[in-house]
Coordinates of C-alpha atoms and ligand atoms in Angstrom, one line a residue:
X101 CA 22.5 -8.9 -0.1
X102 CA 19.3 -11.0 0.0
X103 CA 16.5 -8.1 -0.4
X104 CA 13.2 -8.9 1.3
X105 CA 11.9 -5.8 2.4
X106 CA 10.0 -5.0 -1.3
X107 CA 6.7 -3.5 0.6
X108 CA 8.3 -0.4 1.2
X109 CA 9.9 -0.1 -2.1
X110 CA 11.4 -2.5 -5.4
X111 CA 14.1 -1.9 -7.3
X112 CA 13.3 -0.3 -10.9
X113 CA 13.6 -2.5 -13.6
X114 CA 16.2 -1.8 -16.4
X115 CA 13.6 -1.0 -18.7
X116 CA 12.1 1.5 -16.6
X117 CA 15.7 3.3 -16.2
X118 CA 16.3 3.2 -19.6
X119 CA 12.4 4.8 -20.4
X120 CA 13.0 7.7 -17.7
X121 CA 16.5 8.4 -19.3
X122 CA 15.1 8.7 -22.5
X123 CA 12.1 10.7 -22.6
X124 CA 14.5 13.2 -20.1
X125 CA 16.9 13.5 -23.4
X126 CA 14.8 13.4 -25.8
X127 CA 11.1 14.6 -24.5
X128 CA 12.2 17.8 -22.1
X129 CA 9.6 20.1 -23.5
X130 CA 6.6 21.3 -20.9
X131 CA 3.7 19.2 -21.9
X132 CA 1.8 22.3 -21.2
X133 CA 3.5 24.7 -24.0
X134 CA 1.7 25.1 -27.1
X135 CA 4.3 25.0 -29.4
X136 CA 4.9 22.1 -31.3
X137 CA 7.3 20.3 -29.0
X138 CA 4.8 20.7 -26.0
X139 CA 2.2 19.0 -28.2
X140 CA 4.5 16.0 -29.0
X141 CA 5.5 15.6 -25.5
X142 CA 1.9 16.0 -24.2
X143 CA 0.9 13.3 -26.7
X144 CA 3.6 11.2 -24.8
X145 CA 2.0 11.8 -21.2
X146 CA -1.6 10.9 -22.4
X147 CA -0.5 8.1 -24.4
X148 CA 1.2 7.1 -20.8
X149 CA -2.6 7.8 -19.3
X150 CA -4.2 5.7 -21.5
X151 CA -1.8 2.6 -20.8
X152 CA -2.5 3.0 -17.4
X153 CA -6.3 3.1 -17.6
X154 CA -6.1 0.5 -20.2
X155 CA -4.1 -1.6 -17.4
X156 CA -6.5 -0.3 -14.7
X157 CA -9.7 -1.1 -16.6
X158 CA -10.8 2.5 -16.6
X159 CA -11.4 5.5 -18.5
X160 CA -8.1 7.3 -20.0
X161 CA -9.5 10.8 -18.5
X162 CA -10.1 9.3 -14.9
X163 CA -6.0 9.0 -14.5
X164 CA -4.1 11.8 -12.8
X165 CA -0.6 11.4 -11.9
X166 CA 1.0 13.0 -9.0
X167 CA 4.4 12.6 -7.0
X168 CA 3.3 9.7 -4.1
X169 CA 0.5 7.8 -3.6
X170 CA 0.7 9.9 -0.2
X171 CA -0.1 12.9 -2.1
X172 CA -2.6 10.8 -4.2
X173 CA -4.6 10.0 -1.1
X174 CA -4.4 13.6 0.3
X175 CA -5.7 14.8 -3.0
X176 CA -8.7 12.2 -2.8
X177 CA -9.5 12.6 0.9
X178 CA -9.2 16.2 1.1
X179 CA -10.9 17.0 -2.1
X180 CA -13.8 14.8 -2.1
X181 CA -14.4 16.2 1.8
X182 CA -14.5 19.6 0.6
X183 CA -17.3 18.8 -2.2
X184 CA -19.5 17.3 -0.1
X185 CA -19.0 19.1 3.2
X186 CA -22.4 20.4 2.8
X187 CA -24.0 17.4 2.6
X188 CA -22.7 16.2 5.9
X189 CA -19.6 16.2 8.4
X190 CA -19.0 12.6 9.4
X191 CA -16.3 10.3 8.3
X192 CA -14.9 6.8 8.5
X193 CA -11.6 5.2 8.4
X194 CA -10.3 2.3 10.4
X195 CA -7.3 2.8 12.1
X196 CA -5.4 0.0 10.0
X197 CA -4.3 2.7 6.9
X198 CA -1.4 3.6 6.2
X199 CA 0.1 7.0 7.8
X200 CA -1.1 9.1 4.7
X201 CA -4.2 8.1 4.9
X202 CA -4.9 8.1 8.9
X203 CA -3.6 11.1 9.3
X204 CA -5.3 13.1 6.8
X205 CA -8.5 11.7 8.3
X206 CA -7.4 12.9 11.8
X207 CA -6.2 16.6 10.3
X208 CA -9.9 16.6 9.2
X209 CA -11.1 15.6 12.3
X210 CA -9.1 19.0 13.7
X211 CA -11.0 20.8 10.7
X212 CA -14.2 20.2 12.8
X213 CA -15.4 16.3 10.6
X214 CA -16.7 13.5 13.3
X215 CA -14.3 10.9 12.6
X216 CA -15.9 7.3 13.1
X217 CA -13.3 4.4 13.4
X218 CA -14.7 1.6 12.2
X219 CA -13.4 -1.7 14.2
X220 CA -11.3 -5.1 12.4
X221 CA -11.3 -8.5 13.6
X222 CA -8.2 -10.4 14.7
X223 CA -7.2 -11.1 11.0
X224 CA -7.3 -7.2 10.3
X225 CA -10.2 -7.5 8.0
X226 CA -13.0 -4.4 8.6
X227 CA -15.8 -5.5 10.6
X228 CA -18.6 -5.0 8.5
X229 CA -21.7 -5.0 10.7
X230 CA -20.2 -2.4 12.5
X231 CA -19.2 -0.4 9.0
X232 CA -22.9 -0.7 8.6
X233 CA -23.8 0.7 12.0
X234 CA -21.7 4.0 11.7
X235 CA -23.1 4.5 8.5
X236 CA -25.4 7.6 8.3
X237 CA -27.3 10.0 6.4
X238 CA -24.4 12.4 7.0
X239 CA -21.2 10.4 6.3
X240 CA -20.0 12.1 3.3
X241 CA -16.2 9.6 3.3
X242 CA -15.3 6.0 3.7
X243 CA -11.7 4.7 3.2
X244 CA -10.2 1.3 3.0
X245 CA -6.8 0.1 1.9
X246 CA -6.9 -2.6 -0.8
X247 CA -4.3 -4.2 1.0
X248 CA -2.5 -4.0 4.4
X249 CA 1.2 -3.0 4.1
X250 CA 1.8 -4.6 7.3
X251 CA 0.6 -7.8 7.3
X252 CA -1.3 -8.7 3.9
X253 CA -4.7 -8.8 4.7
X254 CA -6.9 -8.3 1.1
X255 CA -10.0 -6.1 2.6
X256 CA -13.9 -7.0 1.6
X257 CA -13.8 -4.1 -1.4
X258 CA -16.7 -5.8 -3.1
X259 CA -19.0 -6.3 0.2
X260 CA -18.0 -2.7 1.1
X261 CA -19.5 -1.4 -2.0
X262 CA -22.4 -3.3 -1.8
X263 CA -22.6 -1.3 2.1
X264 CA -22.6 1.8 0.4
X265 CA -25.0 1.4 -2.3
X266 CA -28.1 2.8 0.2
X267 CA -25.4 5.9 0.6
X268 CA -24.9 7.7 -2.6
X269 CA -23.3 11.0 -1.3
X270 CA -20.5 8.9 0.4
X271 CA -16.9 9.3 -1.5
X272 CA -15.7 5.6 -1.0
X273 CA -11.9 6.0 -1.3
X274 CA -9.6 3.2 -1.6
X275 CA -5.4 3.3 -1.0
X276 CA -4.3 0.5 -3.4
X277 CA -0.6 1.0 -3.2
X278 CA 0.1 -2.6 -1.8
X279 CA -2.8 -4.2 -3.8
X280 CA -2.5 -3.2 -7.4
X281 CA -2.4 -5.4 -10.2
X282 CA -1.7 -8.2 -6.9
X283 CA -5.6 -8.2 -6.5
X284 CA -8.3 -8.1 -8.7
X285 CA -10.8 -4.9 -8.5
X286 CA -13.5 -3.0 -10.8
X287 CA -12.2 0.4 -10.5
X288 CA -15.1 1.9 -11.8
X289 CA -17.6 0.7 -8.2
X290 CA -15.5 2.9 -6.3
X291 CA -14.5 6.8 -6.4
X292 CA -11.2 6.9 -5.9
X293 CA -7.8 4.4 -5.6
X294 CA -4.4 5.5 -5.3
X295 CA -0.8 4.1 -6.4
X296 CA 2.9 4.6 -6.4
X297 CA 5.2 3.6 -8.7
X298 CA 8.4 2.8 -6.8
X299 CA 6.4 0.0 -5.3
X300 CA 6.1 -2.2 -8.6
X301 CA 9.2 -1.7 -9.5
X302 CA 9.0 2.3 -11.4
X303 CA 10.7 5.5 -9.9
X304 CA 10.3 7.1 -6.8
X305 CA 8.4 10.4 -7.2
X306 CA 5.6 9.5 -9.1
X307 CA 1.7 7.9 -8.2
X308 CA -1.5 7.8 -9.9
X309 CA -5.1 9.0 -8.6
X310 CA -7.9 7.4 -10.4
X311 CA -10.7 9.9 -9.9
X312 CA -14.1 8.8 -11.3
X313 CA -15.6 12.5 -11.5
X314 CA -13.6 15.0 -11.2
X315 CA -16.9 17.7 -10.6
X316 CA -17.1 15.9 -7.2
X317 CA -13.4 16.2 -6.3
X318 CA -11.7 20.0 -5.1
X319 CA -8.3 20.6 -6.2
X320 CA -6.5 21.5 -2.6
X321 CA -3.5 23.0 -4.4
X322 CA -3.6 25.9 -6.5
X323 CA -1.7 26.6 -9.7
X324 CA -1.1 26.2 -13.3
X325 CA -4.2 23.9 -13.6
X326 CA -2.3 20.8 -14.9
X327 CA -4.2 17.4 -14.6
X328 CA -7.5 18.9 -15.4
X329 CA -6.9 21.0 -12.2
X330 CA -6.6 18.5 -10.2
X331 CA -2.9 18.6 -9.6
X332 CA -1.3 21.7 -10.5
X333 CA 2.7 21.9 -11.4
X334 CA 4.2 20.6 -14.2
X335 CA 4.1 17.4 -15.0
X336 CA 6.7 14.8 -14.3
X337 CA 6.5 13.2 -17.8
X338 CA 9.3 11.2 -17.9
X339 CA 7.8 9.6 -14.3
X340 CA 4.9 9.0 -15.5
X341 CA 5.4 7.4 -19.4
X342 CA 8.0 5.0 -16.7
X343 CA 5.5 4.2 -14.4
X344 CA 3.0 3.1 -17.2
X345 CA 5.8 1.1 -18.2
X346 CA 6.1 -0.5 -14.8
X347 CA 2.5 -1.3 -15.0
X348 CA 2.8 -3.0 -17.8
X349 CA 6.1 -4.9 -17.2
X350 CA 4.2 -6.1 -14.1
X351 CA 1.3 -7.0 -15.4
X352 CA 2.8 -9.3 -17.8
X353 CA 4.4 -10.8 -14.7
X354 CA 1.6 -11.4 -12.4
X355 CA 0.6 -15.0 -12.8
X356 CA 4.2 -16.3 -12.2
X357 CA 4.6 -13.8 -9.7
X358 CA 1.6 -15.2 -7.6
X359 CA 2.4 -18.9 -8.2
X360 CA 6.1 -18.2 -6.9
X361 CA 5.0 -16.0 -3.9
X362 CA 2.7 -18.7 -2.7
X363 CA 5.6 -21.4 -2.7
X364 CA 7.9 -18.8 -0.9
X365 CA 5.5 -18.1 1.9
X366 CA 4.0 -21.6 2.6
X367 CA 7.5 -22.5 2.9
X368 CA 8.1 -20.0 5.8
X369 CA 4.9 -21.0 7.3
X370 CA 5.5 -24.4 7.3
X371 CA 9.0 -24.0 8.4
X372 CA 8.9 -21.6 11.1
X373 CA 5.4 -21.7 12.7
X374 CA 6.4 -25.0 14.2
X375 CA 9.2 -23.6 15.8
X376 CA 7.7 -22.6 19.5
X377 CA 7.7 -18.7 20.3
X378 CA 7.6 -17.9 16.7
X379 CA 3.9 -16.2 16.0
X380 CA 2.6 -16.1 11.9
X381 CA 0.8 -12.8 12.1
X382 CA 0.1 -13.4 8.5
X383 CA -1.3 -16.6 7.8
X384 CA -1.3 -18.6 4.7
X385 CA -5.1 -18.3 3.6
X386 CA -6.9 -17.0 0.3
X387 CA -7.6 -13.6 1.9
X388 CA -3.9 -12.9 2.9
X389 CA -1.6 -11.9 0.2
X390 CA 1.3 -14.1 -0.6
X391 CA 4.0 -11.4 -1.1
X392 CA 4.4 -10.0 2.6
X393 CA 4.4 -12.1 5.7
X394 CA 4.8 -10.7 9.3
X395 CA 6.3 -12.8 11.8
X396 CA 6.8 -12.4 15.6
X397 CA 9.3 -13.2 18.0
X398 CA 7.4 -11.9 21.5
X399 CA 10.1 -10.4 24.2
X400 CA 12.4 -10.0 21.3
X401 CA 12.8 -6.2 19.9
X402 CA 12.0 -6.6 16.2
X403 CA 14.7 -4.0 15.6
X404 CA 17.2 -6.9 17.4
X405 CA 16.1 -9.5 15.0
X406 CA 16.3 -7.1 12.0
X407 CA 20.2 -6.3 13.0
X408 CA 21.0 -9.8 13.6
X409 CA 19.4 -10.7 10.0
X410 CA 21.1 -7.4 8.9
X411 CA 24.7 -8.9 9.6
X412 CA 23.9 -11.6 7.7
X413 CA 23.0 -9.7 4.9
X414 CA 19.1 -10.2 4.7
X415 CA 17.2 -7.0 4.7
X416 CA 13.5 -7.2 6.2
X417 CA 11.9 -4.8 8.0
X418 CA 10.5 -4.0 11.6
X419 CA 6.9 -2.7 12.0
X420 CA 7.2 -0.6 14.8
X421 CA 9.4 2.5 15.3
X422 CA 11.9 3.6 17.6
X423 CA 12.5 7.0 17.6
X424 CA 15.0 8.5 19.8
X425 CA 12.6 9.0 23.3
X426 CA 9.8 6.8 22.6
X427 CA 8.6 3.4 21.0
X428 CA 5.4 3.8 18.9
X429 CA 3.5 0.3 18.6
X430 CA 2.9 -0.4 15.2
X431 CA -0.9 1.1 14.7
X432 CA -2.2 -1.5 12.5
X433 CA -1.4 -4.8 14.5
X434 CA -2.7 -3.0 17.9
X435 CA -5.3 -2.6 16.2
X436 CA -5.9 -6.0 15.4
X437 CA -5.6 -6.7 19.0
X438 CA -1.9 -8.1 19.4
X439 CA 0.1 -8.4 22.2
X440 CA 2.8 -5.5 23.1
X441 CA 5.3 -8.5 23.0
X442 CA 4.0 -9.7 19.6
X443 CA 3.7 -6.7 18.3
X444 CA 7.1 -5.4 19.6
X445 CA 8.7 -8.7 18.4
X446 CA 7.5 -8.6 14.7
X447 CA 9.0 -7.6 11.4
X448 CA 8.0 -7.8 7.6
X449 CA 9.0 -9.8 5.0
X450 CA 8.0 -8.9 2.0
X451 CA 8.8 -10.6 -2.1
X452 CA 9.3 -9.2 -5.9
X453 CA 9.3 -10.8 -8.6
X454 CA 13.0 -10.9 -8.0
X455 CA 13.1 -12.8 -5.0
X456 CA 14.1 -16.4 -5.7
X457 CA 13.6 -19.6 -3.5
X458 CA 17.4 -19.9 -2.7
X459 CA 17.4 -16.7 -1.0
X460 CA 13.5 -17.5 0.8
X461 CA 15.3 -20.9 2.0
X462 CA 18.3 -18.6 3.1
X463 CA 16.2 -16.5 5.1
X464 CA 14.5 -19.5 7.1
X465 CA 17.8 -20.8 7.7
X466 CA 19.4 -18.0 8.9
X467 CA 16.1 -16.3 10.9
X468 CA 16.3 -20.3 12.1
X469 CA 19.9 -20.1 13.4
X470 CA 20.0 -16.7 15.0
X471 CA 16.6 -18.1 16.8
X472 CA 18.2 -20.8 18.6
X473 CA 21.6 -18.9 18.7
X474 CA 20.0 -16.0 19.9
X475 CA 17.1 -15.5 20.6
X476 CA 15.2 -18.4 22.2
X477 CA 17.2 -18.4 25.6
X478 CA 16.3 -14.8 25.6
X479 CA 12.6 -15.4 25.6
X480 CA 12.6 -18.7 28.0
X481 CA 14.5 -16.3 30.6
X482 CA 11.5 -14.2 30.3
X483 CA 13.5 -11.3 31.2
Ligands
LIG148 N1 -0.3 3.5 1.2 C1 0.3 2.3 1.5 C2 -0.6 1.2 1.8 C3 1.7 2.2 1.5 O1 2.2 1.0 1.8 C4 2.4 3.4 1.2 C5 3.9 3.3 1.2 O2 4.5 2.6 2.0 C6 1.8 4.6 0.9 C7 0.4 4.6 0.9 C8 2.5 5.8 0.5 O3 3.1 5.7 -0.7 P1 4.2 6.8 -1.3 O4 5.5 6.4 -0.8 O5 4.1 6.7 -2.7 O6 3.8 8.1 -0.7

């Protein structure tokens, strides 16, 4: 199997399986109990927090680890909302974020917030004069992914920031699930910045919230007051001493990573954007990431080009999903102002640091084959 579908989750490394395994056996107590067990295994957890900080460039008491960055970005959005819903009831997203995000603007929206959408170009990259013009005196919440999960695009953090500075009640939230440790960022100019573990290569089940203060941020679940509050229910220590160890693993990666990643996708780009009908939604430029690439075939379902990849054994991904009744667009890329066709047509490829150049090269030439095979008569029939 040829694995390219690493944006919605990695394979743990070895290392990681062997950590998780281990504290399990040998670290079971509740970090919370005060006997002496607790305390050693509570040691463990902080000493995990601190790595991650350490990694993150932040403050060891500014980590909280959940179960998802979903939950992460619920706990951020929520919380910070109900803080500052005195000071004002209007908030903006765009409508590029990920589901857990999106949505938990919208379910505020029901709770009675004015939810502004601010617009992105063609490219997918926020359009900051208008960012500017929705902001107000009462906007109390801004979010912005770090970087899309659809098709790469590395958002303006820095110039958002700079947007904000005039607006001091404003919790600027930032989903860096795709972008961390890929991207560079000061942590400490924003409030908040979620990640998940399974996607550099850690468990499933386990995320981070860095939380700058946590006096502006509400808990929204109630409990035994784990995480400073913040996240009651015990903590998943083994998941979180493995997912500073994923950090750490990756970090030590990154440079190759990027160099290799860049080779990968200028090959595809080269190779398949001079094939006619065959759209780059993500193109090879400094403000793209190099590890996911979306690609369209318009008039072609990108479900039929995943299954014909599939039986070939090369796992990529579609954008948009087909449930049983309807077809939902992919969100993101109609935002952007796609076609239906291109947006129907396209699917995700997406790198580790796994991923070697055989297997890139043995994507082209299959995706290549199938094309002319396939899919090309298809598409010239226009039927
Ligand atoms: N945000 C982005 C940008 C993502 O890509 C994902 C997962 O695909 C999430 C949030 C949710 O992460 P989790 O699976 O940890 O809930």
């Amino acid at each position: 199997m040829i694995y390219l579908d690493n944006c919605a989750t990695t394979k743990p490394y070895d290392e990681v399986l062997k950590t998780f395994v281990e504290v399990n056996n040998s670290y079971y107590g509740n970090p919370a109990s005060i006997n002496k067990y607790g305390k050693t295994v509570n040691k463990l957890l902080n000493a995990a927090r601190t790595q991650v900080a350490d990694i993150l460039g932040v403050e060891s008491d500014t980590i909280y680890f959940t179960s998802c960055a979903t939950e992460s970005n619920n706990i951020a959005l929520l919380g910070s909302v109900e803080h500052k819903k005195d000071f004002g009831n209007r908030i903006i997203v765009s409508k590029i974020e990920h589901p857990s995000v999106l949505e938990t603007f919208r379910e505020l929206e029901h709770r009675g917030f004015i939810l502004d959408y601010v617009n992105v170009d063609e490219n997918g990259f926020i359009d900051l004069e208008h960012l500017k013009s929705l902001l107000t005196k009462e906007t109390i919440l801004v979010s912005v992914m770090h970087v899309n999960n659809i098709f790469g695009a590395i958002q303006p953090i820095g110039k958002i920031v700079e947007l904000l500075k005039d607006y001091p009640k404003i919790h600027f939230h930032v989903d860096g699930v795709q972008g961390v440790l890929k991207e560079k960022i000061d942590l400490t100019m924003i409030d908040s910045y979620s990640i998940s573990a399974h996607k550099f290569h850690g468990l499933k089940g386990v995320g981070v919230l860095y939380l700058k203060s946590r006096r502006t941020t509400h808990n929204i679940t109630f409990g035994g007051g784990q995480e400073n509050g913040l996240r009651s229910g015990t903590v998943n220590v083994p998941g979180a001493v493995s997912l500073a160890k994923a950090l750490r693993l990756t970090q030590e990666k990154v440079n190759d990573v990027k160099e290799k990643h860049y080779e990968y996708k200028k090959l595809i780009v080269d190779e398949l954007s001079t094939i006619e009908h065959v759209i780059i939604n993500s193109p090879l430029q400094n403000d793209f990431v190099d590890s996911i690439i979306n690609i369209s075939l318009p008039k072609i379902k990108g479900e039929a080009i995943i299954n014909a990849l599939n039986e070939r054994g090369i796992m990529v991904s579609t954008t948009s999903a087909c449930s049983s009744r309807t077809f939902h667009l992919n969100e993101a890329l109609y935002t952007r102002g796609l076609s239906k066709e291109n947006i129907e047509g396209s699917i995700r490829v997406s790198f580790s640091y796994e991923t070697k150049l055989e297997e890139v090269k043995k994507f082209i030439e299959v995706f290549k084959d199938e094309y002319y095979k396939k899919f090309k008569e298809v598409i010239e029939s226009g039927i």
